[in-house]
PDB file of C-alpha atoms in Angstrom:
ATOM      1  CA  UNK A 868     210.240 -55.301  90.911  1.00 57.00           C
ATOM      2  CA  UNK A 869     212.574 -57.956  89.899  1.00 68.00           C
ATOM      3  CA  UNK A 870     215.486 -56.576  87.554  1.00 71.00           C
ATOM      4  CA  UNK A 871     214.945 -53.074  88.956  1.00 74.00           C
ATOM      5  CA  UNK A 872     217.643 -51.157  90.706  1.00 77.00           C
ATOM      6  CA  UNK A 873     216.270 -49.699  93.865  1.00 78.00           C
ATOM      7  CA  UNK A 874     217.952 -46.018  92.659  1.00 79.00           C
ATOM      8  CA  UNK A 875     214.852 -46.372  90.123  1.00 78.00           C
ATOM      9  CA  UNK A 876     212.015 -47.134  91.977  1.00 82.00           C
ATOM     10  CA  UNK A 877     212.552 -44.005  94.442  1.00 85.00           C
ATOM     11  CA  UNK A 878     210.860 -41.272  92.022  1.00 84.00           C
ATOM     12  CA  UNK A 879     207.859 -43.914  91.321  1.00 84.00           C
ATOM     13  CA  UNK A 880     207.622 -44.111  95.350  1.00 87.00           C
ATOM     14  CA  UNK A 881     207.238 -40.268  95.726  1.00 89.00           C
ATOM     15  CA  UNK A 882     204.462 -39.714  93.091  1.00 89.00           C
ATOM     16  CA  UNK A 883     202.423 -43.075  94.233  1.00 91.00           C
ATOM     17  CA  UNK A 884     202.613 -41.092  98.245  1.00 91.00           C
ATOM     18  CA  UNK A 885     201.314 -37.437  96.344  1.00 91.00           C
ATOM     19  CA  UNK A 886     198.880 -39.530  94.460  1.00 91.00           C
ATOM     20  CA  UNK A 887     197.676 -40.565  97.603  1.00 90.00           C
ATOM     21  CA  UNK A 888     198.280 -37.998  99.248  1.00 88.00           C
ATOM     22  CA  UNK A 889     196.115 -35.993  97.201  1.00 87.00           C
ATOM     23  CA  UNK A 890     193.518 -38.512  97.216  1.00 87.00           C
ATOM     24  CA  UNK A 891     193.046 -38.549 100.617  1.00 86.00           C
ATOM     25  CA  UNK A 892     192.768 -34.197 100.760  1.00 83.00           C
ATOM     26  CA  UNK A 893     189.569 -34.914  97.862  1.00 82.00           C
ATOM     27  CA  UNK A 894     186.299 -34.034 100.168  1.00 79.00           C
ATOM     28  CA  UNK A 895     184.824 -36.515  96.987  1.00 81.00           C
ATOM     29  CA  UNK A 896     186.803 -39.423  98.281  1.00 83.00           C
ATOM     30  CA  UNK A 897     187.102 -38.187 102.263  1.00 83.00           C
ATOM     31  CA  UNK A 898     184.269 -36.347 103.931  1.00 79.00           C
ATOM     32  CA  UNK A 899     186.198 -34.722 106.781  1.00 81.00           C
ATOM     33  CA  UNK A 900     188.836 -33.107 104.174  1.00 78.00           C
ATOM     34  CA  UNK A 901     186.107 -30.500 103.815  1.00 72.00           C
ATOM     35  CA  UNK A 902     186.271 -29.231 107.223  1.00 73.00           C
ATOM     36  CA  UNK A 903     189.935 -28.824 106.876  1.00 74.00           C
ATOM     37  CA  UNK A 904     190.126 -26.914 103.570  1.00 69.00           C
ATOM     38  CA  UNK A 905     191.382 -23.302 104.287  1.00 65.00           C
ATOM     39  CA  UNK A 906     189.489 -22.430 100.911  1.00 63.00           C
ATOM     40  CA  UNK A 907     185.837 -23.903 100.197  1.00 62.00           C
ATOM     41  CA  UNK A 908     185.777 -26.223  96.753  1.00 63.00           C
ATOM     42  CA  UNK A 909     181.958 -24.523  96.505  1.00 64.00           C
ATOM     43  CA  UNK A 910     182.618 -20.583  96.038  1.00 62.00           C
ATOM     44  CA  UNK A 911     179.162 -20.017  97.579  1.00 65.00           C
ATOM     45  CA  UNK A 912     180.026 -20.819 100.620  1.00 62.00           C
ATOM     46  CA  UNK A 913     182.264 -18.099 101.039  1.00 63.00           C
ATOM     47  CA  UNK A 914     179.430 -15.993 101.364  1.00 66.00           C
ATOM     48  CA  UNK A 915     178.254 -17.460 104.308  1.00 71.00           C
ATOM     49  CA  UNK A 916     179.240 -16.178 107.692  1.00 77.00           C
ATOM     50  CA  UNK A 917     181.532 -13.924 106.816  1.00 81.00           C
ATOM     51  CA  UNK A 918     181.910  -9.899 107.603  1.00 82.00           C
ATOM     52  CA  UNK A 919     183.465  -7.146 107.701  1.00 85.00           C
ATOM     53  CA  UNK A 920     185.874  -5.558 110.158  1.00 88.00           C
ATOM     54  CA  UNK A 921     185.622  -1.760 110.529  1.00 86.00           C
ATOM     55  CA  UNK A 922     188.838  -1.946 112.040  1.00 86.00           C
ATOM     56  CA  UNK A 923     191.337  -3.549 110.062  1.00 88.00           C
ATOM     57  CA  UNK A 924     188.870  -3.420 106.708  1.00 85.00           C
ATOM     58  CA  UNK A 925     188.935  -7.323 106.174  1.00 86.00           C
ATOM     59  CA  UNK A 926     186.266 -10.161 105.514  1.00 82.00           C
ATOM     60  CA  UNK A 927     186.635 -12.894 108.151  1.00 84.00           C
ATOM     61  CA  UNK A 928     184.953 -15.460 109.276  1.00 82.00           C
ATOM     62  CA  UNK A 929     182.272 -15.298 112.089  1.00 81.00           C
ATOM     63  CA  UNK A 930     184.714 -17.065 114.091  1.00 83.00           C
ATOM     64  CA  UNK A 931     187.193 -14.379 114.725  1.00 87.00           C
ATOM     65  CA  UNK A 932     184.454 -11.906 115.516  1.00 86.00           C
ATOM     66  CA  UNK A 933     183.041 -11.835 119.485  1.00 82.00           C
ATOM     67  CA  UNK A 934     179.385 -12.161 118.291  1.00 69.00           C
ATOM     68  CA  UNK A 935     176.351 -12.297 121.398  1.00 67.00           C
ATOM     69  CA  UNK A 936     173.128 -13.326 120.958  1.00 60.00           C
ATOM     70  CA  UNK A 937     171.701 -10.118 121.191  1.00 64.00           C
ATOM     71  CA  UNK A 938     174.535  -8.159 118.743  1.00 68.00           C
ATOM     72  CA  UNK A 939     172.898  -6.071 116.339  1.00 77.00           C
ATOM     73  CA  UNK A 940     175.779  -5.132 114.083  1.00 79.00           C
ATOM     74  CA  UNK A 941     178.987  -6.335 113.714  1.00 81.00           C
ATOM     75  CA  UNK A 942     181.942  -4.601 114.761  1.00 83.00           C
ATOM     76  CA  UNK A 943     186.005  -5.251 115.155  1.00 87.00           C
ATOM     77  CA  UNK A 944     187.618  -8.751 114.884  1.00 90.00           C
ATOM     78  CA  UNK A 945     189.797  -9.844 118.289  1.00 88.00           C
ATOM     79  CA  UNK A 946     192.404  -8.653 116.714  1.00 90.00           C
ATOM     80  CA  UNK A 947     191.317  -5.090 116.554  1.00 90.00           C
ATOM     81  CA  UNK A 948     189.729  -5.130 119.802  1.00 87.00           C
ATOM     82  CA  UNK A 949     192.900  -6.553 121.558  1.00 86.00           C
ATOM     83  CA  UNK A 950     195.510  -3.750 119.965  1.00 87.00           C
ATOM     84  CA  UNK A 951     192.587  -1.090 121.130  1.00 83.00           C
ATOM     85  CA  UNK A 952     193.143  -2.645 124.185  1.00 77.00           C
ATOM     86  CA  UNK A 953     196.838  -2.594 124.276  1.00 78.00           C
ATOM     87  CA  UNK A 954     197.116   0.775 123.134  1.00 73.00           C
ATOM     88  CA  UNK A 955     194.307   2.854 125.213  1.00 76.00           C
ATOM     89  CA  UNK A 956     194.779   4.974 128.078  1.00 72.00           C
ATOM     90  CA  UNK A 957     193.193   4.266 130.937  1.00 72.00           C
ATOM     91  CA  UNK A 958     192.595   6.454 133.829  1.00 75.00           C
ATOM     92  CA  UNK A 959     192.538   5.172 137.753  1.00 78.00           C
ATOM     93  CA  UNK A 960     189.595   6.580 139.495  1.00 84.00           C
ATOM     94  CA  UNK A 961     190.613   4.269 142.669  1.00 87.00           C
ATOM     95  CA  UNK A 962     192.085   7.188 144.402  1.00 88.00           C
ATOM     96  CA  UNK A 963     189.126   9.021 143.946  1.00 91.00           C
ATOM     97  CA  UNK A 964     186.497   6.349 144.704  1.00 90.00           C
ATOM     98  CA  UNK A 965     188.390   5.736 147.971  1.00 91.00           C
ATOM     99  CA  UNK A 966     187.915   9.946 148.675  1.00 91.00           C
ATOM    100  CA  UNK A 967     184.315  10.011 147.496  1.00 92.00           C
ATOM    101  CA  UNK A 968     183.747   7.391 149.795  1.00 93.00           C
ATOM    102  CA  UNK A 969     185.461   8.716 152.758  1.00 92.00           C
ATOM    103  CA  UNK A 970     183.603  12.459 151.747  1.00 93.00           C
ATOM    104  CA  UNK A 971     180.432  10.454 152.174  1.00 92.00           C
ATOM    105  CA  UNK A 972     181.105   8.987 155.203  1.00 92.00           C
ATOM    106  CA  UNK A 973     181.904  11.964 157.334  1.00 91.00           C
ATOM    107  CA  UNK A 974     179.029  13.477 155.446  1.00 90.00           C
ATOM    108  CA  UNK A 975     176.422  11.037 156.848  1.00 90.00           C
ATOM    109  CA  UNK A 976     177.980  11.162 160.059  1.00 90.00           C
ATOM    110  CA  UNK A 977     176.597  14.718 160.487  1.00 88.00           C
ATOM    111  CA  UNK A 978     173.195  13.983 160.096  1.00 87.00           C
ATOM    112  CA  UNK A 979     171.985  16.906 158.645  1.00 86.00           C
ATOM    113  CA  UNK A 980     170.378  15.883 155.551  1.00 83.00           C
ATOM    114  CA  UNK A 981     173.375  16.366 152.775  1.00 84.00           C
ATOM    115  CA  UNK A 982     172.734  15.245 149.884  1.00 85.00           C
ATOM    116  CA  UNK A 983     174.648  16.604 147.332  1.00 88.00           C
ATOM    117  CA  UNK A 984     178.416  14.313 147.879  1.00 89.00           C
ATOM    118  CA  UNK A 985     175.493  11.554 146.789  1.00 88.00           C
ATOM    119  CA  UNK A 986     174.609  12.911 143.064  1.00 86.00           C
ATOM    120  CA  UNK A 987     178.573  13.090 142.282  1.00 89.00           C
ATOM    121  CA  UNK A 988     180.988  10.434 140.706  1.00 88.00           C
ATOM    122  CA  UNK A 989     184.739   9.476 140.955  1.00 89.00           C
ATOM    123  CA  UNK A 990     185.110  11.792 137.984  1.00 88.00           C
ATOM    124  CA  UNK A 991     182.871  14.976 139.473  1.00 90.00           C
ATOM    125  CA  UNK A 992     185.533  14.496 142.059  1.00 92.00           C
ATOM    126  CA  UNK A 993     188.586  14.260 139.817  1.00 91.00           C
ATOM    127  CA  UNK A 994     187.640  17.445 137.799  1.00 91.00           C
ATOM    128  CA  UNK A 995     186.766  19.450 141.037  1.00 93.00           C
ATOM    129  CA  UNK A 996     189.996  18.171 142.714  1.00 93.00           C
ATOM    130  CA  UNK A 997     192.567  18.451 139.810  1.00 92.00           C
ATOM    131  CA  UNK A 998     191.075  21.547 137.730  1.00 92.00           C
ATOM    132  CA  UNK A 999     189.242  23.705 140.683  1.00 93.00           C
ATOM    133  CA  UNK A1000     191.714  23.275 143.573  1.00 94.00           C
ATOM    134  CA  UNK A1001     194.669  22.644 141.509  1.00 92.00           C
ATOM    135  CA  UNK A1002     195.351  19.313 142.510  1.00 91.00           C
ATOM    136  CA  UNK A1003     197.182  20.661 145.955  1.00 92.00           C
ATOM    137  CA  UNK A1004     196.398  21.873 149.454  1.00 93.00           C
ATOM    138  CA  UNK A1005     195.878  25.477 149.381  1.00 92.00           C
ATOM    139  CA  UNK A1006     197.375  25.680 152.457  1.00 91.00           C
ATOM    140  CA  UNK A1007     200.722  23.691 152.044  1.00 90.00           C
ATOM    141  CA  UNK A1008     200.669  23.270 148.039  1.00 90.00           C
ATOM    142  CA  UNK A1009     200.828  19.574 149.413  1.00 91.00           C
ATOM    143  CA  UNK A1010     200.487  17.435 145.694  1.00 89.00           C
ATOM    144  CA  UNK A1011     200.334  14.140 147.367  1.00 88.00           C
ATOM    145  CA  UNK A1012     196.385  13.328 146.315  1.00 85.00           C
ATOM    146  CA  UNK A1013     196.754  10.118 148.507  1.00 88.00           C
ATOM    147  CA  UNK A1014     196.857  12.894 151.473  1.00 91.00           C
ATOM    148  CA  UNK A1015     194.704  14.783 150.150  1.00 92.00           C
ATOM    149  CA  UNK A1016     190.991  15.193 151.078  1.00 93.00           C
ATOM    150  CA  UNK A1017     187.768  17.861 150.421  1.00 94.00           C
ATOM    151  CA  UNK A1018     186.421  18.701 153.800  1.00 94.00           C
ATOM    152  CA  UNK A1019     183.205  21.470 154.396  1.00 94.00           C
ATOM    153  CA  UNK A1020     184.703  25.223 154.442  1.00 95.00           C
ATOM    154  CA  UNK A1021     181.818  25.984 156.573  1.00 93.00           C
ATOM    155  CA  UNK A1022     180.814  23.007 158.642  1.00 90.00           C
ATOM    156  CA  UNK A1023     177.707  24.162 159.675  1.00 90.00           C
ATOM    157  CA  UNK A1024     176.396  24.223 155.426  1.00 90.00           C
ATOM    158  CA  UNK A1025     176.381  20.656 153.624  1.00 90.00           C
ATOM    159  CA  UNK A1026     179.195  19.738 151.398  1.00 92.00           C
ATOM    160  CA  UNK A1027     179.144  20.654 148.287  1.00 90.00           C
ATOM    161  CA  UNK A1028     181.309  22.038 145.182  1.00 92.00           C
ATOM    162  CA  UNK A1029     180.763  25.853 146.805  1.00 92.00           C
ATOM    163  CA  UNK A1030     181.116  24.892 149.879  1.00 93.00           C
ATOM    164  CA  UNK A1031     184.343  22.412 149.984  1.00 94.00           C
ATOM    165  CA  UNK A1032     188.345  23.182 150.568  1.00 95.00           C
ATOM    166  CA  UNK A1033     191.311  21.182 149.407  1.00 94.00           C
ATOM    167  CA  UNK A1034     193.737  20.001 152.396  1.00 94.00           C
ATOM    168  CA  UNK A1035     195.671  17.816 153.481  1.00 93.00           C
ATOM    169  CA  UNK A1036     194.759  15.433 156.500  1.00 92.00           C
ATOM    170  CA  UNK A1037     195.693  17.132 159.020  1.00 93.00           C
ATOM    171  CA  UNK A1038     194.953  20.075 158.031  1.00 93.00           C
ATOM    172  CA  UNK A1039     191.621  18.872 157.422  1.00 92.00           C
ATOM    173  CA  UNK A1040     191.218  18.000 161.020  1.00 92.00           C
ATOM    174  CA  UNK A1041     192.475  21.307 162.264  1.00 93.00           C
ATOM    175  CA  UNK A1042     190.362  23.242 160.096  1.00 93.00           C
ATOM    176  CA  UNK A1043     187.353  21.124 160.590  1.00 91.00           C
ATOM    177  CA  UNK A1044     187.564  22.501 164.128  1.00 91.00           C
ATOM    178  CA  UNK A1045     186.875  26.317 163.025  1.00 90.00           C
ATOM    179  CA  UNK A1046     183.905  27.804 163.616  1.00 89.00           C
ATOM    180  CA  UNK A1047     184.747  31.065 161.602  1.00 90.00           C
ATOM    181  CA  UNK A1048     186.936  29.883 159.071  1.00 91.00           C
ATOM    182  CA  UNK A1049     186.699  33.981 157.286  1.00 91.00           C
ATOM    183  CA  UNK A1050     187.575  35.095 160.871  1.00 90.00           C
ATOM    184  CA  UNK A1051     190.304  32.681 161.139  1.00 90.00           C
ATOM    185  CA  UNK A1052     192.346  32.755 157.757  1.00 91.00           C
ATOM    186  CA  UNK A1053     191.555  36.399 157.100  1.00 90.00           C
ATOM    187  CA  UNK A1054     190.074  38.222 154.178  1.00 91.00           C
ATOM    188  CA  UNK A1055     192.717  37.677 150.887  1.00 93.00           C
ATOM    189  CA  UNK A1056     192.849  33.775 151.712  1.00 93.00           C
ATOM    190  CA  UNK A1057     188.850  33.430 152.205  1.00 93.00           C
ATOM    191  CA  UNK A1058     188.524  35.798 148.709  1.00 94.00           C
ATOM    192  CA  UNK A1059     190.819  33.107 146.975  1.00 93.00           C
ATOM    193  CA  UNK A1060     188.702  30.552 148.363  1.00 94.00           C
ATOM    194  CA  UNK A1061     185.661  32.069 147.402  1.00 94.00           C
ATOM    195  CA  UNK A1062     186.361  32.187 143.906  1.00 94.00           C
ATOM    196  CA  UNK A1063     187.208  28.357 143.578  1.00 94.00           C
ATOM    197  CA  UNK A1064     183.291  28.184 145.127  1.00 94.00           C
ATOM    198  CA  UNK A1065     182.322  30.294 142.014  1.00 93.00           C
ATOM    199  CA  UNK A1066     183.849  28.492 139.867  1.00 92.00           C
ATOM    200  CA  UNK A1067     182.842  25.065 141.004  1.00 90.00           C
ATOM    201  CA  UNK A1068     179.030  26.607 141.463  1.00 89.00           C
ATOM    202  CA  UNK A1069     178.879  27.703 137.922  1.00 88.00           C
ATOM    203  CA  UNK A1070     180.486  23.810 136.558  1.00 88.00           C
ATOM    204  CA  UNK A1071     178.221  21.988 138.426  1.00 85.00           C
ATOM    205  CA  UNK A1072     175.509  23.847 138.108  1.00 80.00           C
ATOM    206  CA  UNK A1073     175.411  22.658 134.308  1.00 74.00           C
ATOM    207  CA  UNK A1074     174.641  19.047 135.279  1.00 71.00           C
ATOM    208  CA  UNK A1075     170.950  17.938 135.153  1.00 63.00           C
ATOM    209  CA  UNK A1076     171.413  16.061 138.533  1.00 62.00           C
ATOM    210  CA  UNK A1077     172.512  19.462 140.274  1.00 68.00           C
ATOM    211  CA  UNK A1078     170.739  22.168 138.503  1.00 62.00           C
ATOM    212  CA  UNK A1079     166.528  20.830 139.826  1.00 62.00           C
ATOM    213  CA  UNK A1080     168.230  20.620 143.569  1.00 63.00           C
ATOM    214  CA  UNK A1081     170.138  23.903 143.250  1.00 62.00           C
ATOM    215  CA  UNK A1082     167.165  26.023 141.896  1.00 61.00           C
ATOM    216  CA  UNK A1083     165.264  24.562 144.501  1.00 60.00           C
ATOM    217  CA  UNK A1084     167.204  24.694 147.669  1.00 60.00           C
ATOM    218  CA  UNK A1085     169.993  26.937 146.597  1.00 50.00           C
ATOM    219  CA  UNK A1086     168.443  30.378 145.837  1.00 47.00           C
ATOM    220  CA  UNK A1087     170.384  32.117 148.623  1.00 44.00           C
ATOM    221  CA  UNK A1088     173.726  31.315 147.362  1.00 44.00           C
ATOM    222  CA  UNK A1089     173.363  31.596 143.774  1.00 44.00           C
ATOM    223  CA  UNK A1090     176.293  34.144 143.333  1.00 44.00           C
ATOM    224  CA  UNK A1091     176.860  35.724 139.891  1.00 45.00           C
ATOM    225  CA  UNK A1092     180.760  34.863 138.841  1.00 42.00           C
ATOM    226  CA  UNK A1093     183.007  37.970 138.253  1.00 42.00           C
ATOM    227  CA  UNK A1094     184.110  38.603 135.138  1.00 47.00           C
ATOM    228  CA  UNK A1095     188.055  38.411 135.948  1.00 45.00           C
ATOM    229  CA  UNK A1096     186.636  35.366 138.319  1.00 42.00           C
ATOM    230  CA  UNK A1097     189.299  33.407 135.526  1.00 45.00           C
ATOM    231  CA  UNK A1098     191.830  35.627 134.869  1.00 43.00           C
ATOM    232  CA  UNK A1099     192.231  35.459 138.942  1.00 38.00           C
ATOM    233  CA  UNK A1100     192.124  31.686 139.190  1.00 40.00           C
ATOM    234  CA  UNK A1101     194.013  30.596 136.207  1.00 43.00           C
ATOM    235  CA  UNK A1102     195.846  33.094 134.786  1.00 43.00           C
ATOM    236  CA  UNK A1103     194.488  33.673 131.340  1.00 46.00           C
ATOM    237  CA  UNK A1104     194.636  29.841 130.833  1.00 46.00           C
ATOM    238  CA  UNK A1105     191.885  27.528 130.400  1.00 46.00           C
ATOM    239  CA  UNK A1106     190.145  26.345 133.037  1.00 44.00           C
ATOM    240  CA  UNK A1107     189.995  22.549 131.760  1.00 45.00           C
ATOM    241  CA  UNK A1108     193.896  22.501 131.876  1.00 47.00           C
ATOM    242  CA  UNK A1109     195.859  21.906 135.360  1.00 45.00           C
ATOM    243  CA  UNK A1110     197.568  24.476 136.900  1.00 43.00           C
ATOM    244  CA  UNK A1111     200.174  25.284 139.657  1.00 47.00           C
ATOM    245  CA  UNK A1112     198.712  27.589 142.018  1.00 45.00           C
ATOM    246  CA  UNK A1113     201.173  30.286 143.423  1.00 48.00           C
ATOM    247  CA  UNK A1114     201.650  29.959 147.644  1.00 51.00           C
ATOM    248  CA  UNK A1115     198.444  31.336 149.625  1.00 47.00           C
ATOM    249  CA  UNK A1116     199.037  33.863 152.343  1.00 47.00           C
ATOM    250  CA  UNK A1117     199.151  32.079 155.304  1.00 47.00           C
ATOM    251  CA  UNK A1118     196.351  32.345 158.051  1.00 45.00           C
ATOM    252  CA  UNK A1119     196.322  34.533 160.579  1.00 42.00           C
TER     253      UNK A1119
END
């Protein structure tokens, strides 16, 4: 403008850019404002695609949900789902699934019709390992699981949670050699062992899979358990919690 210091015209400048700045953010004026407007000019639409998180308790938008095509329900925004994820504990059953699969190897290489080692899982394994046997060779008190292995007790029965002993490699190979394993370790390490069969009869036992088999084909070793069968094995503790077994008398 002629006769106007430029000083002046800066203020008029600014409001004619938020005039049109503001014009342009008007879904009236410009259609694809509307997609960018973090709140809806229509209040209605609010109600549209949006739920609730049971996690965190807030409405959001369908898009920060994981929804399927066949989800029922709704449940946790990624959010929710990704600090569940973060702050779970998860359990490694690779150790496990590698001795399950060795157990039911050497199992089929006997060819005598075992099928027990078949109706188990990595975690059967885990709880008969870690809470029946201690988690250790009851020979050596060896803790080292990744030497650790469940071989028969008596080779000429199938394997199975009665009828199973915790050792190490090679001890599993030098015991798998005995005939008479009650002859050859004597009789206070076989009534040890014997008691860790009870216990694992009368656990697994319990489980659907085991119990039609065992009243079927079982009969003859269906031993009642003592009634200090615990106090024996665990002390007075718990069964479900893990325990350091005191040193076994070693075999004759």
């Amino acid at each position: 403008m002629r006769g106007t210091k430029e000083s002046n015209l800066e203020g008029l400048r600014q409001r004619i850019s938020s005039l049109f700045l503001q014009y342009i953010k008007t879904p009236l004026f410009n259609a694809e404002a509307a997609n960018l407007l973090r709140v809806p000019e229509d209040p209605s639409s609010l109600r549209k695609n949006i739920y609730y998180c049971r996690g965190c308790g807030n409405y959001l938008p369908s898009t920060d949900f994981e929804l399927t095509t066949n989800a029922r329900s709704i449940g946790r925004c990624r959010k929710c789902k990704n600090l569940d994820s973060e702050g779970r504990l998860r359990e490694d059953f690779s150790r496990y699934r590698s001795l399950l699969h060795s157990i039911r190897s050497t199992e089929e290489s006997y060819n005598d019709g075992s099928k027990i080692i078949f109706l188990l899982t990595e975690a059967d394994l885990r709880y008969l390992a870690e809470n029946i046997w201690g988690a250790q060779s009851v020979l050596s008190q060896w803790e080292d699981t990744y030497d650790l292995t469940l071989v028969r007790w008596n080779r000429r029965q199938e394997w199975s949670p009665w009828n199973c002993v915790l050792l190490t490699n090679e001890e599993a190979r030098a015991h798998s050699k005995l005939t008479k394993p009650e002859e050859a370790y004597g009789p206070v390490f076989t009534q040890k062992i014997k008691y860790r069969h009870i216990l694992g009869k009368q656990y697994f036992s319990s489980m659907p899979k085991l119990a039609d088999y065992m009243s079927k084909n079982l009969e003859s070793v269906n031993m009642p358990l003592p009634s200090n069968a615990e106090k024996v094995m665990y002390g007075g503790r718990k069964k479900e919690e893990k325990v350091s077994l005191p040193p076994l008398t070693e075999a004759k």
